[in-house]
Amino acid sequence: METQSCVTILNEWDIVAARQLGRNVAKELGFGTVDQARITTAISELARNIYLYAGQGQLCIDRLNEQGKTGLRIIAADEGPGIPDIRKVMEDGFSTSGGLGAGLPGVRRLMDDFNIDSNPGEGTDIRATKWLR
């Protein structure tokens, strides 16, 4: 069983809405406060990347129930410029915006599963999953 909720990211208020959606879904699924914070931090980073680099996109939350396991999947998708060098952006400390460079590597560490697919000129699709323990 999967159900999906989405927020279209067009401005900074949409980042806040995506974070709130993620926290609410995580709470409904039974995640503790620490994992709720991890999930909302990952959502914040992914939504902010959509806003900063693609201009617009969607952040969706899937509620997962697979083989008796409950989880939450974040899907961040856009049709922006894409990422020319995925390996480079996955390096700790790399930043194109002058930030700390904890972005996508940080999301990967916060979540249990992480996958990124990006093609220059076509956009980016990132999927990150957290399983309930």
Coordinates of N, CA, C and O in Angstrom, one line a residue:
M1 N 0.8 -1.2 0.0 CA 0.0 0.0 0.0 C 0.9 1.2 0.0 O 1.8 1.4 0.8
E2 N 0.7 2.1 -1.0 CA 1.4 3.4 -1.0 C 0.4 4.5 -1.2 O -0.6 4.4 -2.0
T3 N 0.5 5.6 -0.4 CA -0.2 6.8 -0.7 C 0.8 7.9 -0.8 O 1.8 7.9 -0.1
Q4 N 0.5 8.9 -1.6 CA 1.4 9.9 -1.9 C 0.8 11.3 -1.7 O -0.4 11.5 -2.1
S5 N 1.6 12.2 -1.1 CA 1.2 13.6 -0.9 C 2.3 14.4 -1.5 O 3.5 14.1 -1.3
C6 N 1.9 15.5 -2.2 CA 2.9 16.3 -2.9 C 2.8 17.8 -2.6 O 1.7 18.3 -2.3
V7 N 3.9 18.5 -2.6 CA 3.9 20.0 -2.5 C 4.7 20.5 -3.8 O 5.8 20.0 -4.0
T8 N 4.1 21.4 -4.5 CA 4.8 22.0 -5.6 C 5.7 23.1 -5.0 O 5.2 23.9 -4.2
I9 N 7.0 23.1 -5.4 CA 7.9 24.0 -4.9 C 8.1 25.2 -5.9 O 8.6 25.0 -7.0
L10 N 7.6 26.4 -5.5 CA 7.8 27.6 -6.3 C 8.4 28.7 -5.5 O 9.0 29.6 -6.1
N11 N 8.3 28.7 -4.2 CA 8.9 29.8 -3.4 C 9.3 29.2 -2.0 O 9.1 28.0 -1.7
E12 N 9.9 30.1 -1.2 CA 10.4 29.6 0.1 C 9.3 29.1 1.1 O 9.5 28.2 1.9
W13 N 8.1 29.6 0.9 CA 6.9 29.1 1.8 C 6.6 27.7 1.4 O 6.1 26.9 2.3
D14 N 6.8 27.3 0.2 CA 6.6 25.9 -0.2 C 7.5 25.0 0.5 O 7.2 23.8 0.8
I15 N 8.8 25.4 0.8 CA 9.7 24.6 1.5 C 9.2 24.3 2.9 O 9.3 23.2 3.4
V16 N 8.7 25.4 3.5 CA 8.1 25.2 4.9 C 6.9 24.2 4.8 O 6.8 23.4 5.7
A17 N 6.1 24.4 3.8 CA 4.9 23.4 3.6 C 5.4 22.0 3.5 O 4.8 21.1 4.0
A18 N 6.4 21.8 2.7 CA 7.0 20.4 2.4 C 7.5 19.9 3.7 O 7.3 18.7 4.0
R19 N 8.2 20.7 4.5 CA 8.8 20.2 5.8 C 7.6 19.8 6.7 O 7.7 18.7 7.4
Q20 N 6.6 20.6 6.8 CA 5.4 20.3 7.7 C 4.7 19.0 7.2 O 4.4 18.2 8.1
L21 N 4.5 18.9 5.9 CA 3.9 17.6 5.4 C 4.8 16.4 5.8 O 4.2 15.4 6.3
G22 N 6.1 16.5 5.6 CA 6.9 15.4 6.0 C 6.9 15.1 7.5 O 6.8 13.9 7.8
R23 N 6.9 16.1 8.3 CA 6.9 15.9 9.7 C 5.5 15.2 10.1 O 5.5 14.3 10.9
N24 N 4.4 15.7 9.5 CA 3.1 15.1 9.8 C 3.0 13.6 9.4 O 2.5 12.8 10.2
V25 N 3.5 13.3 8.2 CA 3.5 12.0 7.7 C 4.4 11.1 8.6 O 4.0 10.0 9.0
A26 N 5.6 11.6 8.9 CA 6.5 10.8 9.8 C 5.8 10.5 11.1 O 5.9 9.4 11.6
K27 N 5.2 11.5 11.7 CA 4.5 11.3 13.0 C 3.4 10.3 12.9 O 3.3 9.4 13.7
E28 N 2.6 10.4 11.8 CA 1.4 9.5 11.6 C 1.9 8.0 11.5 O 1.3 7.1 12.0
L29 N 3.1 7.8 10.9 CA 3.7 6.5 10.7 C 4.3 5.9 11.9 O 4.7 4.8 11.9
G30 N 4.5 6.8 12.9 CA 5.1 6.3 14.2 C 6.6 6.6 14.3 O 7.2 6.0 15.3
F31 N 7.2 7.4 13.5 CA 8.6 7.7 13.6 C 8.8 8.6 14.9 O 7.9 9.4 15.2
G32 N 9.9 8.4 15.6 CA 10.2 9.1 16.8 C 10.6 10.5 16.5 O 10.9 10.8 15.3
T33 N 10.8 11.4 17.5 CA 11.2 12.8 17.2 C 12.5 12.9 16.5 O 12.7 13.8 15.7
V34 N 13.5 12.1 16.8 CA 14.8 12.2 16.2 C 14.7 11.9 14.7 O 15.2 12.6 13.9
D35 N 14.0 10.8 14.4 CA 13.8 10.5 12.9 C 12.9 11.5 12.2 O 13.1 11.8 11.1
Q36 N 11.9 12.0 13.0 CA 11.1 13.1 12.4 C 12.0 14.3 12.0 O 11.9 14.9 10.9
A37 N 13.0 14.6 12.9 CA 13.9 15.7 12.6 C 14.8 15.4 11.4 O 15.1 16.2 10.6
R38 N 15.3 14.1 11.3 CA 16.1 13.7 10.2 C 15.3 13.9 8.9 O 15.9 14.4 7.9
I39 N 14.1 13.4 8.9 CA 13.3 13.4 7.7 C 13.0 14.9 7.3 O 13.1 15.2 6.1
T40 N 12.6 15.7 8.2 CA 12.3 17.1 7.9 C 13.6 17.9 7.4 O 13.5 18.7 6.5
T41 N 14.7 17.5 8.0 CA 16.0 18.1 7.5 C 16.3 17.7 6.1 O 16.7 18.6 5.2
A42 N 16.1 16.5 5.8 CA 16.3 16.0 4.4 C 15.4 16.7 3.4 O 15.8 17.1 2.3
I43 N 14.1 16.8 3.8 CA 13.1 17.4 3.0 C 13.5 18.9 2.7 O 13.4 19.4 1.6
S44 N 13.9 19.6 3.8 CA 14.3 21.0 3.7 C 15.4 21.1 2.7 O 15.3 22.0 1.8
E45 N 16.4 20.3 2.7 CA 17.5 20.4 1.8 C 17.1 20.1 0.4 O 17.5 20.9 -0.5
L46 N 16.3 19.1 0.2 CA 15.9 18.7 -1.2 C 15.0 19.8 -1.8 O 15.1 20.2 -2.9
A47 N 14.0 20.3 -1.0 CA 13.1 21.4 -1.4 C 13.9 22.7 -1.7 O 13.6 23.3 -2.7
R48 N 14.8 23.0 -0.9 CA 15.6 24.2 -1.1 C 16.5 24.1 -2.4 O 16.6 25.0 -3.1
N49 N 17.0 22.9 -2.7 CA 17.7 22.7 -3.9 C 16.8 22.9 -5.1 O 17.3 23.5 -6.1
I50 N 15.6 22.4 -5.1 CA 14.7 22.6 -6.2 C 14.5 24.1 -6.4 O 14.6 24.6 -7.5
Y51 N 14.2 24.8 -5.3 CA 14.0 26.3 -5.3 C 15.2 27.0 -5.9 O 15.1 27.9 -6.8
L52 N 16.4 26.7 -5.3 CA 17.6 27.4 -5.7 C 18.1 27.1 -7.1 O 18.5 28.0 -7.9
Y53 N 18.1 25.9 -7.5 CA 18.7 25.4 -8.7 C 17.8 25.2 -9.9 O 18.2 25.3 -11.1
A54 N 16.6 24.7 -9.6 CA 15.7 24.4 -10.7 C 14.6 25.5 -10.9 O 14.0 25.6 -11.9
G55 N 14.3 26.3 -9.8 CA 13.3 27.3 -9.9 C 11.9 26.8 -9.5 O 11.2 27.5 -8.8
Q56 N 11.6 25.5 -9.9 CA 10.4 24.9 -9.5 C 10.5 23.4 -9.6 O 11.3 22.9 -10.4
G57 N 9.6 22.7 -9.0 CA 9.5 21.3 -9.0 C 8.5 20.7 -8.0 O 7.7 21.5 -7.5
Q58 N 8.6 19.5 -7.7 CA 7.7 18.8 -6.8 C 8.5 18.0 -5.8 O 9.4 17.4 -6.1
L59 N 8.0 18.1 -4.5 CA 8.5 17.2 -3.5 C 7.3 16.4 -3.0 O 6.3 16.9 -2.6
C60 N 7.4 15.1 -3.1 CA 6.3 14.2 -2.8 C 6.8 13.2 -1.6 O 8.0 12.9 -1.5
I61 N 5.8 12.8 -0.8 CA 6.1 11.9 0.3 C 5.2 10.7 0.0 O 4.0 10.8 -0.1
D62 N 5.8 9.5 -0.1 CA 5.1 8.2 -0.2 C 5.1 7.6 1.2 O 6.2 7.5 1.8
R63 N 4.0 7.1 1.6 CA 3.9 6.2 2.8 C 4.1 4.8 2.2 O 3.4 4.4 1.3
L64 N 5.1 4.1 2.8 CA 5.4 2.7 2.3 C 5.0 1.7 3.3 O 5.2 1.9 4.5
N65 N 4.6 0.5 2.8 CA 4.3 -0.7 3.5 C 4.7 -1.8 2.7 O 4.0 -2.2 1.8
E66 N 6.0 -2.3 2.8 CA 6.5 -3.3 2.0 C 7.1 -4.5 2.8 O 7.9 -4.3 3.7
Q67 N 6.5 -5.7 2.5 CA 7.0 -6.9 3.2 C 7.0 -6.7 4.7 O 7.9 -7.1 5.4
G68 N 5.9 -6.1 5.2 CA 5.7 -5.9 6.7 C 6.5 -4.7 7.2 O 6.5 -4.5 8.4
K69 N 7.3 -4.0 6.4 CA 8.0 -2.9 6.8 C 7.3 -1.6 6.5 O 6.7 -1.4 5.4
T70 N 7.3 -0.6 7.4 CA 6.7 0.7 7.2 C 7.8 1.7 7.0 O 8.9 1.7 7.6
G71 N 7.6 2.6 6.0 CA 8.6 3.6 5.7 C 8.0 4.8 5.0 O 6.8 4.9 4.8
L72 N 8.9 5.7 4.7 CA 8.5 7.0 4.1 C 9.6 7.3 3.0 O 10.8 7.2 3.3
R73 N 9.1 7.6 1.8 CA 10.0 7.9 0.7 C 9.8 9.3 0.3 O 8.6 9.8 0.1
I74 N 10.8 10.1 0.2 CA 10.8 11.5 -0.3 C 11.2 11.4 -1.8 O 12.2 10.8 -2.1
I75 N 10.4 12.0 -2.6 CA 10.8 12.1 -4.0 C 10.8 13.6 -4.4 O 9.8 14.3 -4.2
A76 N 12.0 14.1 -4.7 CA 12.2 15.4 -5.1 C 12.5 15.4 -6.6 O 13.5 14.8 -7.1
A77 N 11.6 16.1 -7.4 CA 11.8 16.0 -8.9 C 11.6 17.4 -9.5 O 10.7 18.2 -9.0
D78 N 12.4 17.7 -10.5 CA 12.3 18.9 -11.2 C 12.7 18.7 -12.6 O 13.3 17.7 -13.0
E79 N 12.5 19.7 -13.4 CA 12.9 19.8 -14.8 C 13.8 20.9 -15.1 O 13.8 21.6 -16.1
G80 N 14.7 21.1 -14.1 CA 15.7 22.2 -14.1 C 16.9 21.8 -15.0 O 16.8 20.9 -15.8
P81 N 18.0 22.5 -14.8 CA 19.2 22.3 -15.6 C 19.9 21.0 -15.4 O 20.7 20.6 -16.2
G82 N 19.5 20.2 -14.4 CA 20.2 18.9 -14.1 C 21.5 19.1 -13.4 O 22.0 20.3 -13.2
I83 N 22.1 18.0 -13.0 CA 23.4 18.1 -12.4 C 24.5 17.4 -13.3 O 24.4 16.3 -13.6
P84 N 25.4 18.3 -13.8 CA 26.4 17.7 -14.7 C 27.3 16.7 -14.1 O 27.8 15.8 -14.9
D85 N 27.7 16.8 -12.9 CA 28.6 15.9 -12.3 C 28.1 15.4 -10.9 O 28.4 16.0 -9.9
I86 N 27.3 14.3 -10.9 CA 26.7 13.8 -9.6 C 27.8 13.5 -8.6 O 27.7 13.7 -7.4
R87 N 28.9 12.8 -9.1 CA 29.9 12.4 -8.1 C 30.5 13.7 -7.4 O 30.7 13.6 -6.2
K88 N 30.6 14.8 -8.1 CA 31.2 16.0 -7.5 C 30.2 16.5 -6.4 O 30.6 16.9 -5.3
V89 N 28.9 16.6 -6.7 CA 28.0 17.2 -5.7 C 27.8 16.2 -4.5 O 27.3 16.7 -3.5
M90 N 28.2 15.0 -4.7 CA 28.0 14.0 -3.5 C 29.3 14.1 -2.6 O 29.4 13.3 -1.7
E91 N 30.3 14.9 -3.0 CA 31.4 15.1 -2.1 C 31.1 16.0 -1.0 O 30.5 17.1 -1.1
D92 N 31.5 15.6 0.2 CA 31.4 16.5 1.4 C 32.2 17.8 1.2 O 33.3 17.8 0.7
G93 N 31.5 18.9 1.5 CA 32.2 20.2 1.3 C 32.0 20.9 0.0 O 32.3 22.1 -0.2
F94 N 31.5 20.2 -1.0 CA 31.3 20.8 -2.3 C 30.0 21.7 -2.3 O 29.0 21.2 -1.8
S95 N 30.1 22.9 -2.7 CA 28.9 23.8 -2.8 C 29.0 24.7 -4.0 O 30.1 25.2 -4.3
T96 N 27.9 24.9 -4.6 CA 27.8 25.8 -5.7 C 27.1 27.1 -5.3 O 27.1 28.1 -6.0
S97 N 26.6 27.1 -4.0 CA 25.8 28.3 -3.6 C 26.6 29.0 -2.4 O 26.0 29.9 -1.8
G98 N 27.8 28.6 -2.1 CA 28.5 29.2 -1.0 C 28.1 28.7 0.4 O 28.6 29.2 1.4
G99 N 27.3 27.6 0.4 CA 26.9 27.0 1.7 C 28.0 26.1 2.2 O 29.1 26.1 1.7
L100 N 27.6 25.3 3.2 CA 28.6 24.4 3.9 C 28.9 23.2 3.0 O 29.8 22.5 3.3
G101 N 28.1 22.9 2.0 CA 28.4 21.7 1.2 C 27.9 20.4 1.9 O 28.4 19.4 1.6
A102 N 27.0 20.5 2.8 CA 26.5 19.3 3.5 C 25.3 18.8 2.8 O 24.8 17.7 3.2
G103 N 24.8 19.5 1.9 CA 23.5 19.2 1.2 C 23.2 17.8 0.9 O 22.7 17.0 1.7
L104 N 23.5 17.3 -0.3 CA 23.1 16.0 -0.8 C 23.8 14.9 0.0 O 23.2 13.9 0.4
P105 N 25.1 15.0 0.3 CA 25.7 14.0 1.1 C 25.1 13.9 2.5 O 24.9 12.8 3.1
G106 N 24.6 15.0 3.0 CA 23.9 15.0 4.3 C 22.6 14.3 4.2 O 22.2 13.5 5.1
V107 N 21.9 14.5 3.2 CA 20.6 13.8 3.0 C 20.8 12.3 2.9 O 20.1 11.6 3.5
R108 N 21.9 11.9 2.2 CA 22.2 10.5 2.1 C 22.5 9.9 3.4 O 22.0 8.8 3.7
R109 N 23.2 10.6 4.3 CA 23.5 10.1 5.6 C 22.2 10.1 6.5 O 22.1 9.2 7.4
L110 N 21.3 11.0 6.4 CA 20.1 11.1 7.2 C 19.1 10.0 6.9 O 18.3 9.6 7.8
M111 N 19.1 9.5 5.7 CA 18.1 8.6 5.3 C 18.7 7.2 5.1 O 20.0 7.0 5.2
D112 N 17.9 6.1 5.0 CA 18.4 4.8 4.9 C 18.8 4.4 3.4 O 19.7 3.7 3.2
D113 N 18.0 4.9 2.5 CA 18.3 4.6 1.1 C 18.3 5.9 0.3 O 17.5 6.8 0.7
F114 N 19.1 6.1 -0.7 CA 19.2 7.3 -1.4 C 19.6 7.0 -2.8 O 20.5 6.3 -3.1
N115 N 18.9 7.6 -3.8 CA 19.2 7.5 -5.2 C 19.0 8.8 -5.9 O 18.0 9.5 -5.7
I116 N 19.9 9.1 -6.8 CA 19.8 10.3 -7.5 C 20.0 10.0 -9.0 O 20.8 9.2 -9.4
D117 N 19.1 10.6 -9.8 CA 19.1 10.5 -11.3 C 19.0 11.9 -11.9 O 18.0 12.6 -11.6
S118 N 20.0 12.3 -12.6 CA 20.0 13.6 -13.2 C 20.6 13.6 -14.6 O 21.6 13.0 -14.8
N119 N 20.0 14.4 -15.4 CA 20.5 14.5 -16.8 C 20.5 16.0 -17.1 O 19.5 16.7 -17.0
P120 N 21.7 16.5 -17.5 CA 21.8 17.9 -17.9 C 20.8 18.3 -18.9 O 20.6 17.6 -19.9
G121 N 20.1 19.4 -18.6 CA 19.0 19.9 -19.5 C 17.7 19.3 -19.4 O 16.7 19.7 -20.0
E122 N 17.6 18.2 -18.6 CA 16.3 17.5 -18.4 C 15.8 17.5 -17.0 O 14.6 17.4 -16.8
G123 N 16.6 17.6 -16.0 CA 16.2 17.7 -14.6 C 16.8 16.6 -13.7 O 17.6 15.9 -14.1
T124 N 16.2 16.6 -12.5 CA 16.8 15.7 -11.5 C 15.6 15.0 -10.7 O 14.6 15.6 -10.5
D125 N 15.9 13.8 -10.4 CA 14.9 13.0 -9.6 C 15.7 12.4 -8.4 O 16.7 11.6 -8.7
I126 N 15.4 12.7 -7.2 CA 16.1 12.2 -6.0 C 15.0 11.4 -5.2 O 14.0 12.0 -4.9
R127 N 15.4 10.2 -4.8 CA 14.5 9.4 -3.9 C 15.3 9.0 -2.7 O 16.4 8.5 -2.8
A128 N 14.7 9.3 -1.5 CA 15.4 9.0 -0.3 C 14.3 8.4 0.6 O 13.2 8.9 0.8
T129 N 14.7 7.2 1.2 CA 13.7 6.4 2.0 C 14.2 6.3 3.5 O 15.4 6.1 3.7
K130 N 13.3 6.4 4.4 CA 13.6 6.1 5.8 C 12.6 5.0 6.2 O 11.4 5.1 6.0
W131 N 13.2 4.0 6.9 CA 12.4 2.9 7.4 C 12.1 3.0 8.9 O 13.1 3.4 9.6
L132 N 10.9 2.7 9.3 CA 10.6 2.7 10.7 C 11.3 1.5 11.4 O 11.3 0.4 10.9
R133 N 12.0 1.7 12.5 CA 12.7 0.7 13.2 C 11.9 0.1 14.3 O 11.1 0.7 15.0

